[in-house]
Short mmCIF file of C-alpha atoms in Angstrom, two decimals:
data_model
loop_
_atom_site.label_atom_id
_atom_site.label_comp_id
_atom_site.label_asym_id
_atom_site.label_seq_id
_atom_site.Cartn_x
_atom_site.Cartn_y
_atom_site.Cartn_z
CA UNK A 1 -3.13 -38.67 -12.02
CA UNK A 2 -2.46 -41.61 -9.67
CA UNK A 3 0.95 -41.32 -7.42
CA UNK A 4 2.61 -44.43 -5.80
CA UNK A 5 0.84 -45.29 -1.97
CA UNK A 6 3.84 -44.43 0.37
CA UNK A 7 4.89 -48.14 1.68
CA UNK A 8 4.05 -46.67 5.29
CA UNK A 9 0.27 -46.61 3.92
CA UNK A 10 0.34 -49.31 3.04
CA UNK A 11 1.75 -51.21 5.65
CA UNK A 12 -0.61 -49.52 8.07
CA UNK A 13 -3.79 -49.54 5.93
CA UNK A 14 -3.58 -52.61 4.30
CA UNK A 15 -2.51 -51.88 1.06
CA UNK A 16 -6.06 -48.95 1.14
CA UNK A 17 -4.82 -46.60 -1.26
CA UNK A 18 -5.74 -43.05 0.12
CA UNK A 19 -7.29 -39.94 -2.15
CA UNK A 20 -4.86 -38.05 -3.77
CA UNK A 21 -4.89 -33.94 -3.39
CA UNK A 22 -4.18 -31.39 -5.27
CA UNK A 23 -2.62 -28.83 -3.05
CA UNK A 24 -5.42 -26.47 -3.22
CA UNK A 25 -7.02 -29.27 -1.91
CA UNK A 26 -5.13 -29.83 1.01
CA UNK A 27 -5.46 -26.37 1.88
CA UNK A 28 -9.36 -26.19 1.79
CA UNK A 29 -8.78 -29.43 3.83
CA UNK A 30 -6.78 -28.17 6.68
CA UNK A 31 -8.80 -25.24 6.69
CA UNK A 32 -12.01 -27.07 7.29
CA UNK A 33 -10.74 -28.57 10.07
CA UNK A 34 -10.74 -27.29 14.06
CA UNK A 35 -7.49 -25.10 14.24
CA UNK A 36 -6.82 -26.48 17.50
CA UNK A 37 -7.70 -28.33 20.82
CA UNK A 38 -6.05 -28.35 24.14
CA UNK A 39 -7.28 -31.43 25.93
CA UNK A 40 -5.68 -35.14 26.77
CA UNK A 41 -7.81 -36.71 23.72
CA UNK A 42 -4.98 -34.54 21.89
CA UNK A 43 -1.92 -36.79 23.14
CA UNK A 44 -4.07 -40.09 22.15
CA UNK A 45 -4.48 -38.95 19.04
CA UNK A 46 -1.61 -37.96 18.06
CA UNK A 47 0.16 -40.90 19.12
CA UNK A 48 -2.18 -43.32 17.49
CA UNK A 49 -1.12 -41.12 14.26
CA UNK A 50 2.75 -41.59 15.15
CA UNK A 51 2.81 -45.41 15.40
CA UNK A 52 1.17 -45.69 12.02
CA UNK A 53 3.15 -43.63 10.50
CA UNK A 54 6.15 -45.11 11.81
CA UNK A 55 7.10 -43.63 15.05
CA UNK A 56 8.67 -40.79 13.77
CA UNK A 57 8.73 -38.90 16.37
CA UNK A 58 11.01 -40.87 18.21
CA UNK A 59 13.83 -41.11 14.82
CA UNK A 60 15.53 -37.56 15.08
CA UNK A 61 16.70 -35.23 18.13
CA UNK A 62 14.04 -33.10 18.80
CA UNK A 63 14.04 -29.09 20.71
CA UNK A 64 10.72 -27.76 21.74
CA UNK A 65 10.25 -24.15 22.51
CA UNK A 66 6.91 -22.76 24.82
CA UNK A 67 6.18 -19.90 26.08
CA UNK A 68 4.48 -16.46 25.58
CA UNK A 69 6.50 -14.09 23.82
CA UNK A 70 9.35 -14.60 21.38
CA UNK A 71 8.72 -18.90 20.55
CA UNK A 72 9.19 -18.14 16.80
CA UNK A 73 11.95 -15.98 17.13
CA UNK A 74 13.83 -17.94 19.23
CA UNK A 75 13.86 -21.07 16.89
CA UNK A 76 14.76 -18.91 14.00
CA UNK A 77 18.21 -18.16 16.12
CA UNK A 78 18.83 -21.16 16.86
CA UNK A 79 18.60 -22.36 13.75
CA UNK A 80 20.69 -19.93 12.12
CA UNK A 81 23.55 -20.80 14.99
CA UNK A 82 22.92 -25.00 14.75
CA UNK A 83 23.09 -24.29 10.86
CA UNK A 84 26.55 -22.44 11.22
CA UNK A 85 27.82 -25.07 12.86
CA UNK A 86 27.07 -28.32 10.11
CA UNK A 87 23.63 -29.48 11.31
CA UNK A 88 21.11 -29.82 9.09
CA UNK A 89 18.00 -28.08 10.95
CA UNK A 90 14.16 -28.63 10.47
CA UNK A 91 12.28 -25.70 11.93
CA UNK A 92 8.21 -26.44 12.51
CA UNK A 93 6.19 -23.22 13.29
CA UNK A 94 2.56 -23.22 15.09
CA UNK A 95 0.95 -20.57 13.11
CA UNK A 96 1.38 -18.88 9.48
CA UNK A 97 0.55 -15.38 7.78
CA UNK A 98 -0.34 -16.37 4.32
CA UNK A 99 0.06 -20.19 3.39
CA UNK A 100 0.33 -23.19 5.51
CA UNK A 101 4.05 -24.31 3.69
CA UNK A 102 5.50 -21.35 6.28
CA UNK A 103 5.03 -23.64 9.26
CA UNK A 104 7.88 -25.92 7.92
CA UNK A 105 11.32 -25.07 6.79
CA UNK A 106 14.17 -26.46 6.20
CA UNK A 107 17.53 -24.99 5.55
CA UNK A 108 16.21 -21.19 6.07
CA UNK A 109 13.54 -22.51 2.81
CA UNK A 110 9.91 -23.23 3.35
CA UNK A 111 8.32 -25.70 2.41
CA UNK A 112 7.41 -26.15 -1.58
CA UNK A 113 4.36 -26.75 -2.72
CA UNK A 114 4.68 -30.39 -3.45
CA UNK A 115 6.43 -31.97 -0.71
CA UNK A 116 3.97 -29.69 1.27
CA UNK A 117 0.65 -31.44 -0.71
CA UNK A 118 2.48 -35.39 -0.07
CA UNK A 119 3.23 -34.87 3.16
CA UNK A 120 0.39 -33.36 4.70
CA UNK A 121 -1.93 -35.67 2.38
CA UNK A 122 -0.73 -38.66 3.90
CA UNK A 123 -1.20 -37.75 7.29
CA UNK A 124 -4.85 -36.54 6.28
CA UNK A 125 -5.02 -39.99 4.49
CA UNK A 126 -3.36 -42.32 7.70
CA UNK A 127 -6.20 -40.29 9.83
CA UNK A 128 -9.04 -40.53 7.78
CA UNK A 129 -8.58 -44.31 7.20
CA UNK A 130 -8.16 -45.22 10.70
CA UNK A 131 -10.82 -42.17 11.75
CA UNK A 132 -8.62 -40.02 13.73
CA UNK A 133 -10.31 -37.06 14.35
CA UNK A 134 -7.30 -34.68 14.06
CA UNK A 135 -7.40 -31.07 14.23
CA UNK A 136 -5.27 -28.92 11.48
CA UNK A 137 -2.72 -28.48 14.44
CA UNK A 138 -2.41 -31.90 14.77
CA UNK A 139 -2.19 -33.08 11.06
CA UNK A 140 0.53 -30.10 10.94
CA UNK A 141 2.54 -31.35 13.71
CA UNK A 142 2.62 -35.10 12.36
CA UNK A 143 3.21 -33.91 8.90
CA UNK A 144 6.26 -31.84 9.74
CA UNK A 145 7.70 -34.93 11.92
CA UNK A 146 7.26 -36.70 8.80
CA UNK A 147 8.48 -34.41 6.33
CA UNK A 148 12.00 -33.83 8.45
CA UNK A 149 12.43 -37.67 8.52
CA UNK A 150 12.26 -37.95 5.13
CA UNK A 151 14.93 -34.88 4.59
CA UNK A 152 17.45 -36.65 7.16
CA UNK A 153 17.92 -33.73 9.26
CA UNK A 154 19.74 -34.13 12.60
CA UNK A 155 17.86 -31.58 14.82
CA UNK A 156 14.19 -30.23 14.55
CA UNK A 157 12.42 -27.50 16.54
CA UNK A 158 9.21 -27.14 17.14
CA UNK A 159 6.70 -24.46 18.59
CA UNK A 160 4.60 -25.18 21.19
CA UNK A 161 1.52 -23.42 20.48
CA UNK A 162 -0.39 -23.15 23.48
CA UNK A 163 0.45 -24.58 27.39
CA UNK A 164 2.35 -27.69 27.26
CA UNK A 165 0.84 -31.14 28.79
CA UNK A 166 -1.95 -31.34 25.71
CA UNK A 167 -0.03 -29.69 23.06
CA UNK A 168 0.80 -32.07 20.03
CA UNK A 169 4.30 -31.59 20.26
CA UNK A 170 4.48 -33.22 22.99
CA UNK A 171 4.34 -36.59 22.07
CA UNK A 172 8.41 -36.12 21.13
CA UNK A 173 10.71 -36.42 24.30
CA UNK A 174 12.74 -33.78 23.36
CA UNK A 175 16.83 -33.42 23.77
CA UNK A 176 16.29 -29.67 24.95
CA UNK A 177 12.77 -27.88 26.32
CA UNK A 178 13.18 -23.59 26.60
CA UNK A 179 10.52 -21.85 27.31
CA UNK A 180 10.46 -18.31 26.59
CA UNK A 181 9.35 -15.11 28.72
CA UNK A 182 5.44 -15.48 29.89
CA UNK A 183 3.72 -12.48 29.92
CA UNK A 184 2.21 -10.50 32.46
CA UNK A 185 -1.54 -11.24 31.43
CA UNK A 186 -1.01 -14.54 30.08
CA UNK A 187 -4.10 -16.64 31.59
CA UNK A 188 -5.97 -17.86 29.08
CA UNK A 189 -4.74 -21.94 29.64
CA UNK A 190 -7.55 -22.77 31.17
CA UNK A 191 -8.03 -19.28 33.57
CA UNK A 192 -4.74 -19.97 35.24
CA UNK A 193 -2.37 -17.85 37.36
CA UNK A 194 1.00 -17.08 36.08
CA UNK A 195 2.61 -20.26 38.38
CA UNK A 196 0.18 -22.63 37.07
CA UNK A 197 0.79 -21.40 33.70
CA UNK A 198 4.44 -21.89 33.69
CA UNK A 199 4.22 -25.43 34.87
CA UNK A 200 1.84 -26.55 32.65
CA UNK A 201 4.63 -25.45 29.95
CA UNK A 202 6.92 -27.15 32.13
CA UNK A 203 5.09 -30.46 31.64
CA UNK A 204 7.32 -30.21 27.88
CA UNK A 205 10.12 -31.93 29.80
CA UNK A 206 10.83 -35.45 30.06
CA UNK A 207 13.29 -37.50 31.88
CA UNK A 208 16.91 -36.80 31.23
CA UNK A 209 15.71 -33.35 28.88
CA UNK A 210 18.33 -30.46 29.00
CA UNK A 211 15.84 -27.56 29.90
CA UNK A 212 16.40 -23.67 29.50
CA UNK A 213 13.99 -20.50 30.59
CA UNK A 214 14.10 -17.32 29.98
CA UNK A 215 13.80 -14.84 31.98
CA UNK A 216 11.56 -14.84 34.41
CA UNK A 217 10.68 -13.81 38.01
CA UNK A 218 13.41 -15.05 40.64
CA UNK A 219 10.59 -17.08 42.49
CA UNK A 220 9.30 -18.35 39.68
CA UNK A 221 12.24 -19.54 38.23
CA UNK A 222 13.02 -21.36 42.06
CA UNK A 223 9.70 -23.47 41.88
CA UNK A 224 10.30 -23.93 37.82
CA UNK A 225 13.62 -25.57 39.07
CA UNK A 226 12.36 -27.69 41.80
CA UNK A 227 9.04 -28.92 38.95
CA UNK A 228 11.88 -29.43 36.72
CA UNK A 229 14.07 -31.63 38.58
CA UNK A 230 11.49 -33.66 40.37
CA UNK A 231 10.50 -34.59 36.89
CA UNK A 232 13.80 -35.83 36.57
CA UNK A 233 15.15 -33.53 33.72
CA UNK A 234 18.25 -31.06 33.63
CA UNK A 235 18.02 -27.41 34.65
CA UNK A 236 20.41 -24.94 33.09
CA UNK A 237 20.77 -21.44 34.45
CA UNK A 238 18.53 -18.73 32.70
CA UNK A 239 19.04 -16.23 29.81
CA UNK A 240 19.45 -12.80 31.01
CA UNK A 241 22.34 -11.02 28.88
CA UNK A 242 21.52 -9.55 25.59
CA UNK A 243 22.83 -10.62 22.45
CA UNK A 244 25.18 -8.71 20.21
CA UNK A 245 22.24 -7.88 17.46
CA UNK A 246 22.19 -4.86 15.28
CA UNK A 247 20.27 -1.31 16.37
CA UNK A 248 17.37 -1.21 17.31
CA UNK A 249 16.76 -5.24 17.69
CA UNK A 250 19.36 -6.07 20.38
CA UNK A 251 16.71 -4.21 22.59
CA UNK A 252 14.02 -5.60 21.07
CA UNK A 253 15.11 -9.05 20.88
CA UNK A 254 18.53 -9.24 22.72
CA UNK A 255 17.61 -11.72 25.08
CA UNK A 256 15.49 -13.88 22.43
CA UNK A 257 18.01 -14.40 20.39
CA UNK A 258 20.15 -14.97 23.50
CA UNK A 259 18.05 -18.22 24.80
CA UNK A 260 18.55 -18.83 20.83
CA UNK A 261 22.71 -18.91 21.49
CA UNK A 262 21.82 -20.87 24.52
CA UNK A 263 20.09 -24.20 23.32
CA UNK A 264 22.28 -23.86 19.85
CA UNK A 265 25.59 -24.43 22.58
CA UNK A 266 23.44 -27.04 25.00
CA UNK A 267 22.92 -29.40 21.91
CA UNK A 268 26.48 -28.65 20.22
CA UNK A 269 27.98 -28.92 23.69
CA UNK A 270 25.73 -30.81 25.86
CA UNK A 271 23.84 -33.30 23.89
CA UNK A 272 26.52 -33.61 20.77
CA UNK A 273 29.57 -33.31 23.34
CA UNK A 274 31.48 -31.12 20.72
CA UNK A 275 33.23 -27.70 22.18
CA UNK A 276 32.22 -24.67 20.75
CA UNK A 277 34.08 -21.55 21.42
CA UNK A 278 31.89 -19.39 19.00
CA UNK A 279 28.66 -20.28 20.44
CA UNK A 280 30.51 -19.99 23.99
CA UNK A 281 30.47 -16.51 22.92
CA UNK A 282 34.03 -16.42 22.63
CA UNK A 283 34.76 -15.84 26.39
CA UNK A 284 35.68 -19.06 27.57
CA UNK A 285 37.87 -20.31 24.22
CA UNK A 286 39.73 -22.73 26.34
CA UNK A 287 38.46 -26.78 26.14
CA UNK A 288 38.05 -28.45 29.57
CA UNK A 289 40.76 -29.63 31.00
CA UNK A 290 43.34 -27.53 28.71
CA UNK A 291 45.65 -25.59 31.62
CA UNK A 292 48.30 -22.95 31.08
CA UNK A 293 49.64 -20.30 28.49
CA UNK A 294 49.25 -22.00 24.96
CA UNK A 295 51.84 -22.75 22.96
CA UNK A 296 53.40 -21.21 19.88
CA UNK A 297 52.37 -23.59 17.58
CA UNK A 298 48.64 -22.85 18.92
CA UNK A 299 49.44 -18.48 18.85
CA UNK A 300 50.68 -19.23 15.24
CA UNK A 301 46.84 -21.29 14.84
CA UNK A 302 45.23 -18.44 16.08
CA UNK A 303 46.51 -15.71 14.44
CA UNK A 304 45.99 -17.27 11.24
CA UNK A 305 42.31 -18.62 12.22
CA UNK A 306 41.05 -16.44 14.02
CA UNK A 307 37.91 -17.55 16.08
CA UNK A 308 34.43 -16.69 14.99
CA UNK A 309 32.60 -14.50 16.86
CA UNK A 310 28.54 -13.98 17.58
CA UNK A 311 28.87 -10.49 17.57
CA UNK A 312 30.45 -10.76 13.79
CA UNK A 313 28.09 -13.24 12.85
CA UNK A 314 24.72 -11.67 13.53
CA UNK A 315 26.14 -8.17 12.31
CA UNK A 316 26.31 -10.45 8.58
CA UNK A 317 23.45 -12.87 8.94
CA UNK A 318 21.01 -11.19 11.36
CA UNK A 319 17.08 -11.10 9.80
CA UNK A 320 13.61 -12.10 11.14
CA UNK A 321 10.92 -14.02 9.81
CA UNK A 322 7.89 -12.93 8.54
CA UNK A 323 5.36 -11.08 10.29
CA UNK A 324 7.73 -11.06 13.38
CA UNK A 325 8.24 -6.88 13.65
CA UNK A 326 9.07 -6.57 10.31
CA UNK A 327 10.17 -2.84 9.55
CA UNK A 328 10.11 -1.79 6.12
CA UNK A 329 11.73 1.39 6.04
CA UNK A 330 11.71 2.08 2.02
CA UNK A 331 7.99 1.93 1.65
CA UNK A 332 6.25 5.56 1.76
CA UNK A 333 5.38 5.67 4.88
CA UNK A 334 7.43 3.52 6.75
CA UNK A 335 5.75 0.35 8.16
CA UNK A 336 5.91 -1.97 10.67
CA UNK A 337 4.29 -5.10 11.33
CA UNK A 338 4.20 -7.16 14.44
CA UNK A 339 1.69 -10.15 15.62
CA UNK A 340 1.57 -8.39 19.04
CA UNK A 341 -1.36 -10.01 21.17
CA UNK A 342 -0.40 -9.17 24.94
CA UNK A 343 0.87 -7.04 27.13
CA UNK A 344 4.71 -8.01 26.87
CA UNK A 345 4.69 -8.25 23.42
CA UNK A 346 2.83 -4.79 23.29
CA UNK A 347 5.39 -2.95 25.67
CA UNK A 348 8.32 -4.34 22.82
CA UNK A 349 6.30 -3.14 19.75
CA UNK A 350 5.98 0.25 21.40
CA UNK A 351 9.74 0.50 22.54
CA UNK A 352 10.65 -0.21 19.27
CA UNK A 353 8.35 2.62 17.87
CA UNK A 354 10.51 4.67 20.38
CA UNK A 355 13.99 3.50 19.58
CA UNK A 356 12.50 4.94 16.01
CA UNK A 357 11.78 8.16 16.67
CA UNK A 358 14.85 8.64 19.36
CA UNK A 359 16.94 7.53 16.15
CA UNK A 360 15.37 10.07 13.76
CA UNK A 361 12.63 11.78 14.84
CA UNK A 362 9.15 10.75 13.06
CA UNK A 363 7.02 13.09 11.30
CA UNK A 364 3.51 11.44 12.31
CA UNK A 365 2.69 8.06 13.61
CA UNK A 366 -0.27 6.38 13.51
CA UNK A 367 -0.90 3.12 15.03
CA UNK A 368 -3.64 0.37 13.64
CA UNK A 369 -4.16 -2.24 16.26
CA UNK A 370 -6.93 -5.21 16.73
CA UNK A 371 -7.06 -6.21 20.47
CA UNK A 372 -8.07 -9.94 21.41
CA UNK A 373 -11.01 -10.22 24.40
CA UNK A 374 -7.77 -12.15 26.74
CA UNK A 375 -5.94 -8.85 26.92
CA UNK A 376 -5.74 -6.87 30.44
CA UNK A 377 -7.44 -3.90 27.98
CA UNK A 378 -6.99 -1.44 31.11
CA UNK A 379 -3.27 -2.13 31.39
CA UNK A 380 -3.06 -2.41 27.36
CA UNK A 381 -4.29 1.14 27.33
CA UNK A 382 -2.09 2.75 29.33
CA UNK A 383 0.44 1.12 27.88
CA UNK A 384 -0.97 2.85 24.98
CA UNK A 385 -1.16 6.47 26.41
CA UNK A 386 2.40 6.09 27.25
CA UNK A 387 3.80 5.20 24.04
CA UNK A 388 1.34 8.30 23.35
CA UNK A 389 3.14 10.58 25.51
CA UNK A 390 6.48 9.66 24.42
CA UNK A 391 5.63 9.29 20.25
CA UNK A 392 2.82 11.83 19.29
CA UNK A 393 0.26 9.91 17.21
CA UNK A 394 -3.15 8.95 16.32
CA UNK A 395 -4.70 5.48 16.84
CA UNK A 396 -6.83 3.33 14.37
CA UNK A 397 -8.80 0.25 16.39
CA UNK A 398 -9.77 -2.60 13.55
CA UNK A 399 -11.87 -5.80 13.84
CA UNK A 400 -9.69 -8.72 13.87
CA UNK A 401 -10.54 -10.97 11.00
CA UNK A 402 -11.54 -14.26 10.74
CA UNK A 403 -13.61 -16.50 13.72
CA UNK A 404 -10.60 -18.46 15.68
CA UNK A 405 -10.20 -15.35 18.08
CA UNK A 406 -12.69 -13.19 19.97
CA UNK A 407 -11.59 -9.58 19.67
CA UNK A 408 -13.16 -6.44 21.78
CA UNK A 409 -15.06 -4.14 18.89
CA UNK A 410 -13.25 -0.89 17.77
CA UNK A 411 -16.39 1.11 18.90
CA UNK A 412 -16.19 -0.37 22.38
CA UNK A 413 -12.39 0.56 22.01
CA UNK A 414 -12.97 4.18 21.53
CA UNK A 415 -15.25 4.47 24.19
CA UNK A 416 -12.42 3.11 26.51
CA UNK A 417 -9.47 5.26 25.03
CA UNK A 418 -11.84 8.35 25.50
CA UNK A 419 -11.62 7.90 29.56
CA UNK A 420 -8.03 7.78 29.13
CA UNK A 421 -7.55 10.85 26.73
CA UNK A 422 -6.81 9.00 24.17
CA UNK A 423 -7.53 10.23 20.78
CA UNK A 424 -8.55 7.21 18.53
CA UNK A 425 -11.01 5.74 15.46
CA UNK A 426 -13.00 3.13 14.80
CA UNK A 427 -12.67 1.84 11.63
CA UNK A 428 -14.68 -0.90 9.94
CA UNK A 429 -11.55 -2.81 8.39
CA UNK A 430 -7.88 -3.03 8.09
CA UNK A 431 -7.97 -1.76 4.76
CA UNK A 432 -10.09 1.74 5.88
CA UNK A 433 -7.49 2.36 9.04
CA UNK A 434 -4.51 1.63 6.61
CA UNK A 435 -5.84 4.00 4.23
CA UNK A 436 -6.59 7.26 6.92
CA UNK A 437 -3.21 6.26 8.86
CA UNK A 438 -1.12 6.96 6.10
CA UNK A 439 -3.61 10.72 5.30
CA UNK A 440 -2.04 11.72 8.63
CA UNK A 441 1.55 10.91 8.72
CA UNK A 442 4.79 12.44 6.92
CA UNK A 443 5.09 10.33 3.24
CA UNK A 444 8.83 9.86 3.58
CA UNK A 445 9.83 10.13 7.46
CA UNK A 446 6.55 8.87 9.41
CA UNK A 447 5.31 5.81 10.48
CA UNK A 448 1.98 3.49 10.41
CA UNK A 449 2.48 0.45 12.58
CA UNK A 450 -0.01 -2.27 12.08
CA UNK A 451 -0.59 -4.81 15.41
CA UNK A 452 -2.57 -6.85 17.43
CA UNK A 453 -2.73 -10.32 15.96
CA UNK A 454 -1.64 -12.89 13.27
CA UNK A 455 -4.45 -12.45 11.11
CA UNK A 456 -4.23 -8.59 10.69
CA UNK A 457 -0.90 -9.25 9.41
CA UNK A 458 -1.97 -11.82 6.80
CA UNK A 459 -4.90 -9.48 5.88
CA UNK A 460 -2.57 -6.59 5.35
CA UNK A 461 -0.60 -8.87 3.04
CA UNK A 462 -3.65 -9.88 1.12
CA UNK A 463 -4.75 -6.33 0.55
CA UNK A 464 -0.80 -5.81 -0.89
CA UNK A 465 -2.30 -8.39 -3.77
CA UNK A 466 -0.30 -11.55 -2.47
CA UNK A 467 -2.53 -13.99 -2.99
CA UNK A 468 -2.83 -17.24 -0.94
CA UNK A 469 -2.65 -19.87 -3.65
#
C-alpha cells in the first residue's frame, strides 16, 4: 500500500518518492546498520540530514544530558517534574532493552508502532536518497527531532550516548547541558583521563547554554567551570543534596533525581522566567523582590492552597524506567535488574543489594553478571568480594550477548575471582546462570540479581517470552 511522500521529501528530493516500510522492516533496517560512530564525519552528517529535513533541530527548546552514570534516569525526572508543571515533554533515549520505539516517548508513552515506522522511514529515506551514510544512532537521533516537531512539544531531552564533541545530539544548541556523575574508570573516549573525559562532555555547551553537573570532584568541577565559561555558556552550582525519594532509592538515586529537580527549575525558572516554589523545593516560596510578612488575604491563599511539595510528589508518582534497577519483589525469587557496566554504577547495584538485606534479611543471593573488557576488572572484583562480605552469596559470570561490546569470558572470570576467594561459575548463557541462581537461593525471601550490561537485560526479557516484534 502506497502512503502520501511527506512534503519535506519532497521538497528536498525532488518530488523522489522514497520505499515504504513495514515496521519489521525498519527494524531489520536499523539493525543492519553500524550502532554507532564517534568521529567529526558524525556532526557533517547529521547536519546535512537536519537541513533537509527542515532544520528541526533548531524549532523546539532542547536539554541534553552526558555523562557516565544515571543519563537515563535523570531525564526520566525531569520529565516527570517539566510534565507537572504544563509542558509537554519529548524524552529521546540512546539505547533500548527490547524494541527500538523505547528510545522515544512522549508524555510518559513510547513510541507506537506506526508513528515509529513513518518517522524513522523518512529519515532512512532523506539519507538514502541523498547517500548519507548514517549510523542507527544517527537515523535515531534525527528521527526523534522529527517525531517531537511533529507532536508540538515545548521541551525535548536527549541522551548523549557517548563523550560529547562527535555525538549526534550535538548538532542542537541546547537551552540547558547537565552532565551526570563520571565514573571512576570511565576511559574508554578515546583512552582518556578522567579531565579530558569531562571536557569532551563539556564540548555539549554552546554559547549562552544554562549548564548543570553533578557531582563531581572539587577540582574538577573548578576547571569544568573555567571550560564552561570560556565557552561562553552559564554555570550553575552543582547537585549534591539528595532528593526526597522513597526507601531504598533516595540512596540509590537521591542525587539523580536531584540534578533531575535541578534543570526541571533552570528551564521553568531560568529559561521560561516563571517562579516555581514546588520545584524550588519549597524552601524559598517567596518571588523576588516580594519583602515582609504576607498579608491576610495571602495566609487565607495559603491555607486553602496549600503549596505542592517534591517530597509529596515523588512519594505518589515516583517509578523508573525499564531496565534501570528494576526490583521485582513479587516474583519467586525476588529479582533485580540493572544495566550496570562500571565501577560507579557497580558500587550502586551492590548498595542497593545491601539496603535489601539490612531491610529484611535475604535468604540466599546469587548474583549473574557479564563484565565488559573497559572495566578496571581488579577494582570490579573487590568491589565484588565486598558486597560478598557484607551479603553472603554465590556468583554466576555470563557471556554478554550480541557483537557491539567486547566482554572478558566467564572462564577467565573465575580464574580471577579464585585469587580473590571468591566463590563463582562459569556459565555458558544467561539462561543456564538464571536457572542454577535461583537452585541456590530462598523461593520467597532471596534474591538473584542479574547485571553487567544492556543486552543481558534484553536477553533476560526474551527468555521471559516477550518477543521483539
Amino acid at each position: 500500500m502506497m502512503t502520501n511522500t511527506p512534503d519535506r521529501l519532497k521538497q528536498t528530493t525532488g518530488a523522489i518518492v522514497g520505499k515504504v516500510r513495514t515496521y519489521n522492516d525498519v527494524v531489520e533496517y536499523l539493525d543492519g546498520l553500524k550502532p554507532s560512530e564517534y568521529s567529526e564525519a558524525v556532526i557533517t552528517r547529521m547536519q546535512k540530514l537536519d537541513q533537509l529535513l527542515g532544520n528541526v533541530s533548531t524549532k523546539l527548546d532542547t536539554i541534553l544530558v552526558a555523562g557516565s552514570n544515571g543519563k537515563s534516569l535523570t531525564m526520566h525526572f525531569a520529565a516527570k517534574l517539566l510534565k507537572e508543571e504544563g509542558f509537554k515533554v519529548g524524552v529521546a533515549y540512546s539505547s533500548h532493552f527490547l524494541t527500538y520505539n523505547e528510545r522515544l516517548c512522549f508524555e510518559a508513552q513510547q513510541i507506537n508502532n506506526k508513528q515509529f515506522t513513518d518517522v524513522v522511514n523518512e529519515v532512512i529515506n532523506t539519507a538514502q536518497t541523498h547517500n548519507i551514510q548514517a549510523t542507527a544512532h544517527e537515523i535515531m537521533t534525527m528521527a526523534a527531532l522529527l517525531h517531537f516537531v511533529n507532536e508540538k512539544v515545548d521541551i525535548i531531552l536527549l541522551e548523549v550516548a557517548c563523550g560529547g564533541k562527535w555525538d549526534p545530539t550535538t548538532i542542537c544548541h541546547p537551552k540547558i547541558a547537565a552532565i551526570t556523575r563520571i565514573a571512576q574508570d570511565q576511559r574508554n573516549i578515546n583512552n582518556q583521563d578522567l579531565d579530558a573525559v569531562a571536557f569532551e562532555m563539556l564540548e555539549i555547551t554552546k554559547p549562552g547554554t544554562w549548564f548543570i553537573s553533578a557531582e563531581q570532584s572539587k577540582i574538577r568541577l573548578q576547571k569544568m567551570r573555567t571550560f564552561t565559561l570560556e565557552r561562553g555558556a552559564q554555570w550553575a552550582m552543582p547537585i549534591r543534596k539528595l532528593a526526597f525519594l522513597p526507601y531504598i532509592y533516595e540512596q540509590l538515586y537521591g542525587r539523580i533525581a536531584s540534578l533531575g529537580e535541578r534543570i526541571a527549575q533552570m528551564y521553568v525558572e531560568d529559561i521560561k522566567g516563571k517562579f516555581s516554589p514546588f520545584l524550588r523545593g519549597n524552601l524559598l516560596a517567596t518571588q523576588k523582590g516580594q519583602r515582609g510578612r504576607p498579608t491576610l488575604e495571602a495566609k487565607r491563599y495559603s491555607e486553602l492552597n496549600p503549596l505542592r511539595t517534591l517530597k509529596t510528589f515523588w512519594a505518589e508518582h515516583f517509578d523508573l524506567p525499564k531496565g534501570r534497577y528494576e526490583l521485582f519483589d513479587k516474583e519467586k525469587p525476588t529479582i533485580v535488574l540493572d544495566n550496570a557496566t562500571n565501577l560507579d554504577a557497580y558500587e550502586n547495584l551492590f548498595l542497593g543489594v545491601r539496603l535489601l538485606h539490612y531491610q529484611k534479611p535475604l535468604e540466599g543471593f546469587a548474583l549473574v553478571l557479564g563484565v565488559e573488557k573497559n572495566i578496571a576488572l581488579d577494582e570490579a572484583m573487590k568491589t565484588i568480594r565486598y558486597l560478598f562480605k557484607k551479603v553472603p552469596g554465590q556468583l554466576f559470570f555470563v557471556p554478554i550477548p550480541g557483537h557491539t561490546v567486547q566482554y572478558h569470558e566467564p572462564q577467565e572470570l573465575v580464574a580471577k575471582a579464585k585469587e580473590l576467594n571468591i566463590k563463582a561459575t562459569a556459565c555458558s548463557n544467561l539462561a543456564q546462570a538464571f536457572e542454577q541462581a535461583k537452585q541456590v537461593v530462598d523461593e520467597r525471601n532471596g534474591l538473584v540479581a542479574i547485571a553487567g550490561a544492556a543486552q543481558i537485560i534484553s536477553e533476560y526479557w526474551n527468555n521471559r517470552g516477550i518477543k521483539k516484534f
